[in-house]
């Protein structure tokens, strides 16, 4: 740690802010004229470090540090020293993580304060900081002034020891240690005296009295707890009786009031049922007058145009399918054309190879025939004695002209050849010795050159590394197995799927326009309104039908509820009504408010057994599926009280037959409605095509949305992988090309390098040496063979007659093999000729087939062009007809919606009537139950009053005082929070303990204990 700079302001001769520095880490000197303030800088350092002897800094009081003692308008003096603390080995303890320390001292109004890094600090803290780094400004030798150098050098050993301790930083701890030891010794003496008094007198007495106190407190607490428990149990019994009487009396009053309400409600229900009958008749009359005939007429026109549209669509599909077949045929023909072309090329190559092989076979036949003739001549010559014995094997193998020589001539020839080989062996050995000497010189020169330059090994190493990298890249490229044709095919498939998706999207948008009643439009009623969480959509869009044959029946079962908007809570519906800017009349179905009247499954199963057909009836709810369990109550509300029947007879029994036990709304698959209230609706629908129902339309829209979500999922994943592989293959190919170019450059550099030249020469010499050694070995083998032949001929001279017989037998055997080989070669030649003729016929046939296929492909292309034009015209006609039928369907659905509204109103009234009838039955049962319950409750009241009177007679006084507090929450008699059974058991146990402890407790122990405690505190 060393000083970096000093900042003085108002200190002695420095009136204004003055910065001195930066200081050097090792040596600093302050120079200047007399009176320029050199000594004041040294005084400022001592001032900040907390010097206590002011005379050493030429001051009598703190005010002397202020510029002109504060008479010149400057009222305070401050000095700040910035220390460089980056050397952590010399940093003070506790500040090693701080790179700069700033110590400031300020004097104002004869008061002094210190700051350390801008925070207040005490003078002792500043002293300890500097002492920890061996700086004590109050040390007599901290400042060595002029004239004191000699005195310091002659210091006594004790004084020098003091200087060393100060420099080492141990003096500060020695002083603090001595002061602490004196204080500890005084405190220890006082503590010994106190402990003696406590241990011998006070503690034994207190321990005994504390035990007595614990027993007394336990006894007192037990008595209080027992009394409290006993009082609470008595109060609980009294309060329970009062509460029971009040509750029972209230229940009696409520039941009597409820009975009156039930009777009044029964009368109201009868009137409402009659009103419903009248209202249903009015609605049916209004429906027949307004929309009855219009829907039938529009339906007839729509059915007619729908048939025409279907015919056009079928024709269009047929044309499209035919065009697709033509294209597929063209694709297949192109593939077949390619295969035929390749097959023709292969046949031409096979014919060429077969002809070459036939030529070779003919040559072989001639050679084998000549060989047979040679053997025949040899046999004749040996038999007549005009040939030399022992050369038949040479003739058999087609050897040289040695067979025409006599054994003597051959022996001379072999010896001459052996001499030539011996000469050649000697020359080869001389070449090998010469190569070895040259190699030794070149290797010595190579070592010398490598020590001087040393570039060849690094270049060669780099070349080998690049070659390894190149091999790895080629392996990675081969392993990747990238298929560019598959990539092209995938891109084509995805384009086709995109076209199909666009077609489905257009169809979905068209259906949404035609069925605008399924669209719920609103604005957000509040900022940050979560649509997905709060608004779920129309009922019709939240489920799917299991089978389209139930669509019409389910639509009638749901009625107007299909257009209800489902929201999470009734608060959301209120917000939408108030701030949602709704464009039309809307009925909301809050999930937290709707309730259902679900027909039990056991009733359905019982009815099926009664009918004898498990598929005769279905609960409407069981014919739909929904995606989330939170919609279960909603589905029960819409479909839970309606049964779908297979026939009208079964529907009639479901609605009216008491034996089945259902008496529920029944709807047939044809749309006939049977209401248990006696109302029927429906009629003859034979020969009528009503078009798609609302639920069928919703199902088709849901299917289109699902198709759009699933388009391209698998193909796009594979396309992404192939495109990634394509990029990777391109990168690998670029890397391979780059490495190849780099290796070519390195090869050029290596060729121009002296080390490479030497290495090339060494390699050449090594190869020559290897070849010479190889040839030497071959010559030695040949020399050995000649020696064997010479030895064999020398033996023949000894036994020539026996050799002649052996030679003739060998020739005859070789002749048989040779003749057999001739026959075999001729047979293969004939087979090859036949094979060539077959291949030429196949080639001629495939060329004719290729010409025919080319002509058919031209015809297909013309047909495809004509079909495309025809299909485009058909698409335009289909689009025009589709627009007309869409407009007609929109009008029909509007009329049908009005008709459905009438039917829904009637259906809703029938449901309401059925609910009223059911409610009336339940009211009559409840009236009978209430009558019996009132009698039972009156008897309970009499018994409770009798028991309460007995408690008042036994505990009258305090019961009367405390009874207002009984049952009060948070009080002593908060019975709701009590465990009464446990309290009864605890009261019994406490009574036994109190009786037992009263015989042993000393009640005077408390007074004696307080006296001893007072003595202990003193």
GROMACS .gro file of C-alpha atoms in nm, residues 473-825:
model
  353
  473UNK     CA    1  -1.469  -3.607  -4.482
  474UNK     CA    2  -1.515  -3.859  -4.764
  475UNK     CA    3  -1.629  -4.120  -4.511
  476UNK     CA    4  -1.873  -3.870  -4.351
  477UNK     CA    5  -2.008  -3.779  -4.695
  478UNK     CA    6  -2.060  -4.147  -4.781
  479UNK     CA    7  -2.217  -4.213  -4.440
  480UNK     CA    8  -2.459  -3.923  -4.484
  481UNK     CA    9  -2.627  -4.103  -4.778
  482UNK     CA   10  -2.791  -3.783  -4.901
  483UNK     CA   11  -3.060  -3.848  -5.166
  484UNK     CA   12  -3.115  -3.541  -5.382
  485UNK     CA   13  -3.397  -3.714  -5.574
  486UNK     CA   14  -3.586  -3.772  -5.248
  487UNK     CA   15  -3.544  -3.402  -5.164
  488UNK     CA   16  -3.695  -3.303  -5.500
  489UNK     CA   17  -3.980  -3.550  -5.452
  490UNK     CA   18  -4.057  -3.416  -5.101
  491UNK     CA   19  -4.064  -3.059  -5.222
  492UNK     CA   20  -4.307  -3.161  -5.495
  493UNK     CA   21  -4.528  -3.351  -5.245
  494UNK     CA   22  -4.539  -3.055  -5.007
  495UNK     CA   23  -4.638  -2.822  -5.293
  496UNK     CA   24  -4.927  -3.058  -5.372
  497UNK     CA   25  -5.028  -3.074  -5.005
  498UNK     CA   26  -5.017  -2.694  -4.985
  499UNK     CA   27  -5.260  -2.682  -5.276
  500UNK     CA   28  -5.491  -2.926  -5.096
  501UNK     CA   29  -5.463  -2.721  -4.775
  502UNK     CA   30  -5.551  -2.402  -4.963
  503UNK     CA   31  -5.855  -2.577  -5.109
  504UNK     CA   32  -5.966  -2.691  -4.759
  505UNK     CA   33  -5.911  -2.341  -4.619
  506UNK     CA   34  -6.124  -2.190  -4.894
  507UNK     CA   35  -6.395  -2.450  -4.827
  508UNK     CA   36  -6.381  -2.375  -4.451
  509UNK     CA   37  -6.409  -1.998  -4.507
  510UNK     CA   38  -6.701  -2.055  -4.747
  511UNK     CA   39  -6.882  -2.272  -4.488
  512UNK     CA   40  -6.824  -2.008  -4.219
  513UNK     CA   41  -6.980  -1.744  -4.443
  514UNK     CA   42  -7.279  -1.968  -4.515
  515UNK     CA   43  -7.324  -2.054  -4.143
  516UNK     CA   44  -7.277  -1.711  -3.993
  517UNK     CA   45  -7.506  -1.807  -3.704
  518UNK     CA   46  -7.214  -2.019  -3.567
  519UNK     CA   47  -6.990  -1.711  -3.544
  520UNK     CA   48  -6.990  -1.521  -3.213
  521UNK     CA   49  -6.845  -1.170  -3.248
  522UNK     CA   50  -6.771  -0.941  -2.952
  523UNK     CA   51  -6.517  -0.689  -2.831
  524UNK     CA   52  -6.303  -0.734  -2.520
  525UNK     CA   53  -6.506  -0.601  -2.225
  526UNK     CA   54  -6.189  -0.525  -2.023
  527UNK     CA   55  -5.823  -0.464  -2.104
  528UNK     CA   56  -5.612  -0.784  -2.116
  529UNK     CA   57  -5.929  -0.995  -2.142
  530UNK     CA   58  -5.829  -1.363  -2.187
  531UNK     CA   59  -6.063  -1.491  -2.458
  532UNK     CA   60  -5.942  -1.852  -2.446
  533UNK     CA   61  -5.995  -1.872  -2.070
  534UNK     CA   62  -6.329  -1.692  -2.034
  535UNK     CA   63  -6.520  -1.758  -2.361
  536UNK     CA   64  -6.540  -2.118  -2.490
  537UNK     CA   65  -6.770  -2.063  -2.791
  538UNK     CA   66  -7.111  -2.187  -2.903
  539UNK     CA   67  -7.244  -2.515  -2.761
  540UNK     CA   68  -7.263  -2.659  -3.116
  541UNK     CA   69  -6.883  -2.625  -3.157
  542UNK     CA   70  -6.782  -2.791  -2.828
  543UNK     CA   71  -6.872  -3.155  -2.908
  544UNK     CA   72  -6.866  -3.409  -3.191
  545UNK     CA   73  -7.136  -3.657  -3.292
  546UNK     CA   74  -7.033  -4.023  -3.294
  547UNK     CA   75  -7.238  -4.112  -3.603
  548UNK     CA   76  -7.395  -3.884  -3.862
  549UNK     CA   77  -7.720  -4.085  -3.858
  550UNK     CA   78  -7.794  -3.934  -3.515
  551UNK     CA   79  -7.728  -3.575  -3.630
  552UNK     CA   80  -8.090  -3.473  -3.694
  553UNK     CA   81  -8.219  -3.628  -3.371
  554UNK     CA   82  -7.941  -3.469  -3.162
  555UNK     CA   83  -8.004  -3.130  -3.322
  556UNK     CA   84  -8.373  -3.150  -3.223
  557UNK     CA   85  -8.277  -3.271  -2.874
  558UNK     CA   86  -8.050  -2.971  -2.816
  559UNK     CA   87  -8.281  -2.720  -2.983
  560UNK     CA   88  -8.195  -2.356  -2.926
  561UNK     CA   89  -7.927  -2.449  -2.671
  562UNK     CA   90  -7.692  -2.520  -2.963
  563UNK     CA   91  -7.658  -2.144  -3.013
  564UNK     CA   92  -7.594  -2.065  -2.645
  565UNK     CA   93  -7.251  -1.911  -2.584
  566UNK     CA   94  -7.054  -2.098  -2.316
  567UNK     CA   95  -6.854  -1.882  -2.070
  568UNK     CA   96  -6.664  -1.972  -1.755
  569UNK     CA   97  -6.870  -1.773  -1.501
  570UNK     CA   98  -7.181  -1.559  -1.480
  571UNK     CA   99  -6.954  -1.259  -1.413
  572UNK     CA  100  -6.808  -1.300  -1.763
  573UNK     CA  101  -7.156  -1.303  -1.917
  574UNK     CA  102  -7.244  -0.982  -1.728
  575UNK     CA  103  -6.928  -0.814  -1.858
  576UNK     CA  104  -7.006  -0.922  -2.216
  577UNK     CA  105  -7.366  -0.802  -2.190
  578UNK     CA  106  -7.250  -0.465  -2.060
  579UNK     CA  107  -6.928  -0.396  -2.249
  580UNK     CA  108  -6.899  -0.667  -2.518
  581UNK     CA  109  -7.070  -0.463  -2.795
  582UNK     CA  110  -7.287  -0.763  -2.895
  583UNK     CA  111  -7.434  -0.740  -3.246
  584UNK     CA  112  -7.732  -0.973  -3.188
  585UNK     CA  113  -7.939  -1.131  -2.913
  586UNK     CA  114  -7.727  -1.388  -2.725
  587UNK     CA  115  -7.806  -1.647  -2.457
  588UNK     CA  116  -7.509  -1.731  -2.232
  589UNK     CA  117  -7.445  -2.062  -2.052
  590UNK     CA  118  -7.205  -1.999  -1.757
  591UNK     CA  119  -7.028  -2.321  -1.655
  592UNK     CA  120  -7.049  -2.229  -1.286
  593UNK     CA  121  -7.427  -2.183  -1.294
  594UNK     CA  122  -7.578  -2.443  -1.526
  595UNK     CA  123  -7.724  -2.759  -1.375
  596UNK     CA  124  -7.843  -3.080  -1.534
  597UNK     CA  125  -8.132  -3.322  -1.497
  598UNK     CA  126  -7.950  -3.640  -1.605
  599UNK     CA  127  -8.146  -3.962  -1.652
  600UNK     CA  128  -7.968  -4.234  -1.447
  601UNK     CA  129  -7.790  -4.510  -1.640
  602UNK     CA  130  -7.965  -4.786  -1.446
  603UNK     CA  131  -8.298  -4.664  -1.579
  604UNK     CA  132  -8.166  -4.673  -1.935
  605UNK     CA  133  -8.033  -5.029  -1.889
  606UNK     CA  134  -8.358  -5.143  -1.729
  607UNK     CA  135  -8.558  -5.000  -2.022
  608UNK     CA  136  -8.330  -5.175  -2.273
  609UNK     CA  137  -8.388  -5.508  -2.101
  610UNK     CA  138  -8.761  -5.444  -2.104
  611UNK     CA  139  -8.750  -5.361  -2.477
  612UNK     CA  140  -8.526  -5.662  -2.550
  613UNK     CA  141  -8.287  -5.467  -2.775
  614UNK     CA  142  -7.964  -5.303  -2.648
  615UNK     CA  143  -7.960  -5.068  -2.950
  616UNK     CA  144  -8.324  -4.961  -2.927
  617UNK     CA  145  -8.262  -4.649  -2.718
  618UNK     CA  146  -7.966  -4.424  -2.635
  619UNK     CA  147  -7.927  -4.136  -2.396
  620UNK     CA  148  -7.853  -3.838  -2.621
  621UNK     CA  149  -7.548  -3.755  -2.409
  622UNK     CA  150  -7.391  -4.095  -2.494
  623UNK     CA  151  -7.399  -4.021  -2.869
  624UNK     CA  152  -7.157  -3.728  -2.852
  625UNK     CA  153  -6.795  -3.684  -2.745
  626UNK     CA  154  -6.624  -3.379  -2.598
  627UNK     CA  155  -6.261  -3.290  -2.541
  628UNK     CA  156  -6.259  -3.171  -2.180
  629UNK     CA  157  -6.415  -3.296  -1.857
  630UNK     CA  158  -6.516  -2.940  -1.764
  631UNK     CA  159  -6.788  -2.963  -2.033
  632UNK     CA  160  -6.956  -3.266  -1.873
  633UNK     CA  161  -7.216  -3.061  -1.684
  634UNK     CA  162  -7.282  -2.862  -2.002
  635UNK     CA  163  -7.340  -3.179  -2.210
  636UNK     CA  164  -7.566  -3.317  -1.937
  637UNK     CA  165  -7.759  -2.988  -1.940
  638UNK     CA  166  -7.808  -3.005  -2.320
  639UNK     CA  167  -7.856  -3.380  -2.380
  640UNK     CA  168  -7.897  -3.542  -2.037
  641UNK     CA  169  -8.280  -3.556  -2.029
  642UNK     CA  170  -8.351  -3.667  -2.389
  643UNK     CA  171  -8.356  -4.023  -2.529
  644UNK     CA  172  -8.289  -4.109  -2.895
  645UNK     CA  173  -8.498  -4.402  -3.023
  646UNK     CA  174  -8.463  -4.625  -3.327
  647UNK     CA  175  -8.836  -4.632  -3.412
  648UNK     CA  176  -9.151  -4.432  -3.344
  649UNK     CA  177  -9.310  -4.722  -3.152
  650UNK     CA  178  -9.017  -4.734  -2.908
  651UNK     CA  179  -9.020  -4.354  -2.875
  652UNK     CA  180  -9.391  -4.366  -2.787
  653UNK     CA  181  -9.325  -4.623  -2.512
  654UNK     CA  182  -9.030  -4.421  -2.373
  655UNK     CA  183  -9.245  -4.109  -2.343
  656UNK     CA  184  -9.573  -4.261  -2.217
  657UNK     CA  185  -9.522  -4.619  -2.089
  658UNK     CA  186  -9.506  -4.619  -1.708
  659UNK     CA  187  -9.364  -4.975  -1.709
  660UNK     CA  188  -9.039  -4.854  -1.865
  661UNK     CA  189  -9.006  -4.594  -1.589
  662UNK     CA  190  -8.851  -4.325  -1.810
  663UNK     CA  191  -9.129  -4.077  -1.904
  664UNK     CA  192  -8.870  -3.865  -2.085
  665UNK     CA  193  -8.854  -3.666  -2.406
  666UNK     CA  194  -8.805  -3.917  -2.693
  667UNK     CA  195  -8.685  -3.837  -3.047
  668UNK     CA  196  -8.661  -4.079  -3.339
  669UNK     CA  197  -8.384  -4.088  -3.598
  670UNK     CA  198  -8.633  -3.938  -3.846
  671UNK     CA  199  -8.692  -3.637  -3.620
  672UNK     CA  200  -9.030  -3.724  -3.462
  673UNK     CA  201  -9.061  -3.580  -3.109
  674UNK     CA  202  -9.268  -3.750  -2.834
  675UNK     CA  203  -9.325  -3.537  -2.524
  676UNK     CA  204  -9.450  -3.702  -2.200
  677UNK     CA  205  -9.688  -3.405  -2.170
  678UNK     CA  206  -9.878  -3.552  -2.463
  679UNK     CA  207  -9.742  -3.329  -2.740
  680UNK     CA  208  -9.613  -3.485  -3.063
  681UNK     CA  209  -9.430  -3.319  -3.356
  682UNK     CA  210  -9.287  -3.450  -3.683
  683UNK     CA  211  -9.437  -3.594  -3.999
  684UNK     CA  212  -9.375  -3.778  -4.325
  685UNK     CA  213  -9.027  -3.712  -4.475
  686UNK     CA  214  -9.024  -3.976  -4.746
  687UNK     CA  215  -8.858  -3.867  -5.069
  688UNK     CA  216  -8.721  -3.549  -4.917
  689UNK     CA  217  -8.348  -3.466  -4.919
  690UNK     CA  218  -8.302  -3.210  -4.645
  691UNK     CA  219  -7.931  -3.148  -4.710
  692UNK     CA  220  -7.671  -3.145  -4.433
  693UNK     CA  221  -7.794  -3.071  -4.080
  694UNK     CA  222  -7.634  -2.808  -3.860
  695UNK     CA  223  -7.438  -3.068  -3.660
  696UNK     CA  224  -7.317  -3.237  -3.980
  697UNK     CA  225  -7.197  -2.897  -4.102
  698UNK     CA  226  -7.015  -2.835  -3.772
  699UNK     CA  227  -6.858  -3.184  -3.792
  700UNK     CA  228  -6.735  -3.113  -4.147
  701UNK     CA  229  -6.590  -2.778  -4.036
  702UNK     CA  230  -6.414  -2.946  -3.744
  703UNK     CA  231  -6.273  -3.211  -3.979
  704UNK     CA  232  -6.146  -2.942  -4.218
  705UNK     CA  233  -5.975  -2.761  -3.930
  706UNK     CA  234  -5.813  -3.088  -3.818
  707UNK     CA  235  -5.696  -3.160  -4.175
  708UNK     CA  236  -5.541  -2.812  -4.198
  709UNK     CA  237  -5.356  -2.866  -3.869
  710UNK     CA  238  -5.216  -3.202  -3.980
  711UNK     CA  239  -5.106  -3.106  -4.335
  712UNK     CA  240  -4.736  -3.144  -4.408
  713UNK     CA  241  -4.647  -3.250  -4.052
  714UNK     CA  242  -4.449  -3.567  -4.137
  715UNK     CA  243  -4.323  -3.458  -4.480
  716UNK     CA  244  -4.203  -3.124  -4.347
  717UNK     CA  245  -4.003  -3.295  -4.073
  718UNK     CA  246  -3.835  -3.521  -4.330
  719UNK     CA  247  -3.782  -3.221  -4.564
  720UNK     CA  248  -3.616  -3.029  -4.281
  721UNK     CA  249  -3.383  -3.323  -4.217
  722UNK     CA  250  -3.299  -3.363  -4.587
  723UNK     CA  251  -3.233  -2.990  -4.630
  724UNK     CA  252  -3.009  -3.005  -4.324
  725UNK     CA  253  -2.831  -3.306  -4.477
  726UNK     CA  254  -2.806  -3.116  -4.806
  727UNK     CA  255  -2.633  -2.823  -4.636
  728UNK     CA  256  -2.406  -3.065  -4.450
  729UNK     CA  257  -2.319  -3.252  -4.772
  730UNK     CA  258  -2.242  -2.923  -4.949
  731UNK     CA  259  -2.018  -2.818  -4.661
  732UNK     CA  260  -1.840  -3.155  -4.669
  733UNK     CA  261  -1.795  -3.133  -5.046
  734UNK     CA  262  -1.655  -2.780  -5.017
  735UNK     CA  263  -1.422  -2.902  -4.744
  736UNK     CA  264  -1.310  -3.194  -4.963
  737UNK     CA  265  -1.244  -2.960  -5.259
  738UNK     CA  266  -1.055  -2.718  -5.034
  739UNK     CA  267  -0.842  -2.997  -4.883
  740UNK     CA  268  -0.769  -3.139  -5.229
  741UNK     CA  269  -0.643  -2.799  -5.351
  742UNK     CA  270  -0.435  -2.750  -5.037
  743UNK     CA  271  -0.282  -3.097  -5.073
  744UNK     CA  272  -0.192  -3.026  -5.439
  745UNK     CA  273  -0.014  -2.705  -5.331
  746UNK     CA  274   0.169  -2.894  -5.056
  747UNK     CA  275   0.274  -3.163  -5.305
  748UNK     CA  276   0.415  -2.887  -5.530
  749UNK     CA  277   0.606  -2.734  -5.238
  750UNK     CA  278   0.735  -3.074  -5.131
  751UNK     CA  279   0.859  -3.139  -5.485
  752UNK     CA  280   1.058  -2.813  -5.475
  753UNK     CA  281   1.206  -2.886  -5.131
  754UNK     CA  282   1.566  -3.020  -5.100
  755UNK     CA  283   1.461  -3.257  -4.826
  756UNK     CA  284   1.189  -3.388  -5.054
  757UNK     CA  285   1.440  -3.428  -5.338
  758UNK     CA  286   1.668  -3.628  -5.109
  759UNK     CA  287   1.375  -3.832  -4.981
  760UNK     CA  288   1.270  -3.903  -5.342
  761UNK     CA  289   1.621  -4.016  -5.433
  762UNK     CA  290   1.636  -4.232  -5.120
  763UNK     CA  291   1.299  -4.385  -5.204
  764UNK     CA  292   1.413  -4.452  -5.562
  765UNK     CA  293   1.737  -4.615  -5.445
  766UNK     CA  294   1.549  -4.821  -5.186
  767UNK     CA  295   1.311  -4.938  -5.460
  768UNK     CA  296   1.603  -5.022  -5.689
  769UNK     CA  297   1.770  -5.208  -5.404
  770UNK     CA  298   1.448  -5.399  -5.337
  771UNK     CA  299   1.409  -5.485  -5.707
  772UNK     CA  300   1.772  -5.600  -5.731
  773UNK     CA  301   1.736  -5.819  -5.424
  774UNK     CA  302   1.413  -5.962  -5.562
  775UNK     CA  303   1.576  -6.032  -5.898
  776UNK     CA  304   1.877  -6.183  -5.718
  777UNK     CA  305   1.645  -6.423  -5.534
  778UNK     CA  306   1.473  -6.511  -5.861
  779UNK     CA  307   1.809  -6.578  -6.032
  780UNK     CA  308   1.919  -6.799  -5.747
  781UNK     CA  309   1.590  -6.995  -5.772
  782UNK     CA  310   1.643  -7.029  -6.148
  783UNK     CA  311   2.002  -7.139  -6.085
  784UNK     CA  312   1.870  -7.405  -5.848
  785UNK     CA  313   1.619  -7.525  -6.111
  786UNK     CA  314   1.897  -7.551  -6.372
  787UNK     CA  315   2.108  -7.748  -6.128
  788UNK     CA  316   1.817  -7.990  -6.078
  789UNK     CA  317   1.768  -8.023  -6.457
  790UNK     CA  318   2.140  -8.089  -6.505
  791UNK     CA  319   2.132  -8.349  -6.230
  792UNK     CA  320   1.823  -8.513  -6.386
  793UNK     CA  321   1.984  -8.528  -6.733
  794UNK     CA  322   2.294  -8.683  -6.588
  795UNK     CA  323   2.076  -8.954  -6.431
  796UNK     CA  324   1.897  -9.009  -6.767
  797UNK     CA  325   2.222  -9.096  -6.931
  798UNK     CA  326   2.246  -9.391  -6.694
  799UNK     CA  327   1.887  -9.537  -6.753
  800UNK     CA  328   1.756  -9.415  -7.091
  801UNK     CA  329   1.553  -9.732  -7.188
  802UNK     CA  330   1.331  -9.724  -6.882
  803UNK     CA  331   1.282  -9.349  -6.929
  804UNK     CA  332   1.156  -9.406  -7.288
  805UNK     CA  333   0.867  -9.626  -7.171
  806UNK     CA  334   0.779  -9.377  -6.903
  807UNK     CA  335   0.792  -9.091  -7.157
  808UNK     CA  336   0.551  -9.271  -7.400
  809UNK     CA  337   0.299  -9.338  -7.120
  810UNK     CA  338   0.317  -8.974  -7.013
  811UNK     CA  339   0.266  -8.853  -7.373
  812UNK     CA  340  -0.044  -9.073  -7.420
  813UNK     CA  341  -0.195  -8.942  -7.099
  814UNK     CA  342  -0.125  -8.580  -7.201
  815UNK     CA  343  -0.277  -8.642  -7.545
  816UNK     CA  344  -0.605  -8.759  -7.387
  817UNK     CA  345  -0.621  -8.445  -7.169
  818UNK     CA  346  -0.537  -8.219  -7.465
  819UNK     CA  347  -0.806  -8.380  -7.691
  820UNK     CA  348  -1.060  -8.345  -7.412
  821UNK     CA  349  -0.965  -7.977  -7.374
  822UNK     CA  350  -1.012  -7.925  -7.752
  823UNK     CA  351  -1.365  -8.073  -7.736
  824UNK     CA  352  -1.448  -7.859  -7.437
  825UNK     CA  353  -1.325  -7.538  -7.606
   0.00000   0.00000   0.00000
